[in-house]
XYZ file of C-alpha atoms in Angstrom:
212
model
C -139.115 11.462 -81.151
C -141.164 9.331 -83.540
C -139.499 6.454 -85.326
C -140.163 3.008 -86.771
C -138.956 -0.314 -85.365
C -139.520 -3.525 -87.303
C -142.225 -1.694 -89.307
C -144.033 -0.442 -86.204
C -144.484 3.172 -85.056
C -142.814 4.010 -81.755
C -142.213 7.138 -79.698
C -139.514 8.039 -77.186
C -139.226 11.105 -74.965
C -136.468 13.188 -73.439
C -136.036 16.301 -71.306
C -133.624 17.624 -73.932
C -133.526 17.499 -77.749
C -129.981 16.179 -77.300
C -131.335 13.111 -75.462
C -131.128 10.560 -74.131
C -134.496 9.498 -75.569
C -136.301 6.693 -73.733
C -139.229 4.594 -74.874
C -141.067 4.342 -71.565
C -143.566 1.723 -72.735
C -141.875 -0.956 -74.834
C -144.821 -1.226 -77.218
C -145.669 0.446 -80.542
C -148.316 3.170 -80.531
C -150.327 1.094 -83.008
C -150.545 -2.692 -83.037
C -150.579 -3.012 -86.816
C -147.544 -2.387 -88.991
C -146.763 1.189 -89.995
C -143.819 3.325 -91.100
C -142.893 6.857 -92.209
C -144.684 8.579 -89.342
C -144.744 12.387 -89.260
C -146.215 14.683 -86.608
C -148.217 17.810 -87.457
C -149.491 20.243 -84.802
C -152.296 22.564 -85.906
C -152.737 26.201 -84.852
C -155.155 25.163 -82.094
C -152.607 22.781 -80.586
C -154.246 19.576 -81.837
C -151.598 17.099 -82.944
C -151.963 14.640 -85.819
C -149.761 11.810 -86.998
C -149.653 10.765 -90.646
C -148.051 7.467 -91.596
C -148.021 4.532 -94.003
C -150.354 1.579 -93.605
C -149.796 -1.587 -95.647
C -153.090 -2.427 -97.336
C -152.897 -3.140 -101.075
C -149.643 -1.246 -101.280
C -148.329 1.614 -99.168
C -151.169 4.021 -98.358
C -151.036 7.189 -96.266
C -153.381 7.556 -93.296
C -153.726 10.133 -90.530
C -155.121 10.247 -87.001
C -155.411 12.606 -84.053
C -152.990 12.262 -81.163
C -153.922 12.563 -77.508
C -152.409 15.502 -75.554
C -149.635 13.198 -74.293
C -148.414 13.000 -77.936
C -147.849 9.281 -77.421
C -151.344 7.859 -77.923
C -153.192 7.616 -81.239
C -156.959 8.187 -81.195
C -157.691 5.122 -83.298
C -161.323 6.196 -83.709
C -160.063 9.103 -85.848
C -157.970 7.007 -88.260
C -158.660 8.450 -91.714
C -157.473 7.465 -95.179
C -155.527 10.145 -97.061
C -154.091 8.944 -100.384
C -152.923 5.873 -102.287
C -150.925 5.237 -105.454
C -153.119 5.649 -108.533
C -151.332 7.659 -111.229
C -148.786 6.024 -113.540
C -145.835 7.960 -112.055
C -146.795 6.656 -108.599
C -146.684 2.955 -109.430
C -144.319 1.974 -112.232
C -142.325 -0.306 -109.880
C -144.500 -0.614 -106.756
C -147.887 0.588 -105.485
C -146.451 3.127 -103.072
C -147.285 6.461 -101.483
C -145.185 7.281 -98.445
C -143.048 9.888 -96.682
C -145.879 12.321 -95.873
C -145.291 15.746 -94.325
C -147.939 18.436 -93.693
C -147.689 22.222 -93.713
C -150.454 24.828 -93.493
C -150.619 27.869 -95.786
C -153.406 30.472 -95.844
C -155.754 28.134 -93.990
C -155.211 25.224 -96.403
C -153.342 22.036 -95.494
C -150.666 20.776 -97.877
C -149.358 17.218 -97.634
C -146.223 16.400 -99.592
C -145.683 12.721 -100.266
C -143.387 10.435 -102.226
C -144.564 7.813 -104.643
C -143.223 4.812 -106.511
C -140.509 2.446 -105.272
C -137.563 4.350 -103.793
C -135.297 2.238 -106.025
C -136.934 3.704 -109.132
C -135.296 6.681 -110.789
C -138.861 7.986 -111.169
C -139.337 8.139 -107.393
C -140.615 11.664 -106.834
C -142.722 14.049 -104.789
C -146.291 15.235 -105.191
C -148.718 16.983 -102.888
C -152.357 16.917 -101.877
C -154.513 19.539 -100.157
C -157.351 19.434 -97.642
C -159.570 21.779 -95.667
C -158.957 19.699 -92.530
C -156.069 17.417 -91.507
C -158.392 14.394 -91.460
C -159.286 15.077 -95.102
C -160.549 14.483 -97.619
C -157.200 14.986 -99.358
C -157.173 15.951 -103.030
C -154.021 15.399 -105.083
C -152.682 18.335 -107.086
C -153.412 17.780 -110.764
C -149.880 18.900 -111.704
C -148.118 16.106 -109.786
C -145.335 15.144 -109.619
C -144.028 18.557 -108.607
C -140.496 17.329 -107.920
C -138.977 14.506 -109.972
C -135.533 14.118 -111.581
C -134.342 17.674 -110.794
C -131.051 18.612 -112.426
C -129.053 15.367 -112.616
C -130.615 13.780 -109.530
C -132.817 10.673 -109.620
C -134.825 8.817 -106.988
C -135.704 12.017 -105.128
C -138.186 11.897 -102.268
C -139.155 11.140 -98.669
C -139.112 14.830 -97.915
C -139.676 17.157 -94.977
C -140.196 20.935 -94.919
C -138.613 23.412 -92.524
C -138.060 27.163 -92.244
C -134.503 28.499 -92.325
C -133.181 31.319 -90.137
C -134.634 33.919 -92.525
C -138.052 32.269 -92.467
C -137.790 30.835 -95.979
C -139.303 27.397 -96.484
C -136.925 24.622 -97.515
C -137.397 20.951 -98.297
C -134.889 18.284 -97.336
C -134.955 15.062 -99.363
C -132.831 12.097 -100.342
C -131.686 11.031 -103.795
C -129.830 8.118 -105.314
C -126.054 8.197 -105.042
C -125.828 8.629 -108.818
C -127.672 7.733 -112.003
C -125.892 4.358 -111.857
C -125.965 3.536 -108.137
C -128.769 3.793 -105.556
C -126.697 3.480 -102.378
C -125.531 5.162 -100.300
C -128.324 7.661 -100.824
C -127.476 11.329 -100.333
C -129.379 14.188 -98.686
C -130.147 17.517 -100.351
C -132.079 20.738 -99.668
C -134.168 22.827 -102.071
C -136.713 25.666 -101.973
C -140.452 25.649 -101.282
C -142.632 28.603 -102.336
C -146.337 29.279 -102.803
C -147.968 31.158 -105.646
C -150.282 34.129 -105.089
C -153.229 32.183 -106.525
C -156.230 31.117 -104.461
C -155.729 28.345 -103.591
C -151.962 28.777 -103.741
C -149.877 26.357 -105.782
C -146.870 24.849 -104.038
C -143.628 25.082 -106.008
C -140.626 22.928 -105.120
C -137.131 23.221 -106.572
C -134.267 25.517 -107.476
C -130.919 26.107 -105.774
C -130.430 22.483 -104.785
C -127.593 22.064 -102.307
C -126.104 19.042 -100.561
C -127.240 18.826 -96.959
C -124.423 16.439 -96.037
C -121.075 15.718 -97.600
C -119.795 12.171 -97.853
C -116.887 11.367 -95.527
């Protein structure tokens, strides 16, 4: 289980997904500050971790992991993307919340940009031929921003449902007037038949959790 503590990346392990999870070494996996870590395991078994580094804003970097899945190969640290476009930086210089999937041999990294407090917080994606990059942003970004009546949508992750359909889970502001408490939703992810395929996000948005 990968998580952040005081803006540092940590990892804990367990014999069961139900826990208990224990951080055996009470140190972060990287000395410098970092957040929003996400693990990706390629077809050949090589694991990578993408995460945010704080250098002139929030930038996304990636690195290989050792087979123990707890040690970063710092020699492989590679820059991925930073905030450049207007939609990515109207409140803050931020790219964050990365998550990687592979489709037809091409790597797709979804990411969120802008300050999460902005109603323009949204999701774009970049592609690469290799997890270490170079990563090229899709020219049609943002691909998911202000869907339906939701604002502040982002920090997403992709999963396959029981039928094998790809879904994206994300958070949004509580309403168009209030940010907190943020709510969690699920929507669809599909790929076009083009080469390279275009990632489409949206449609049939449902609440992942109901407020108690």
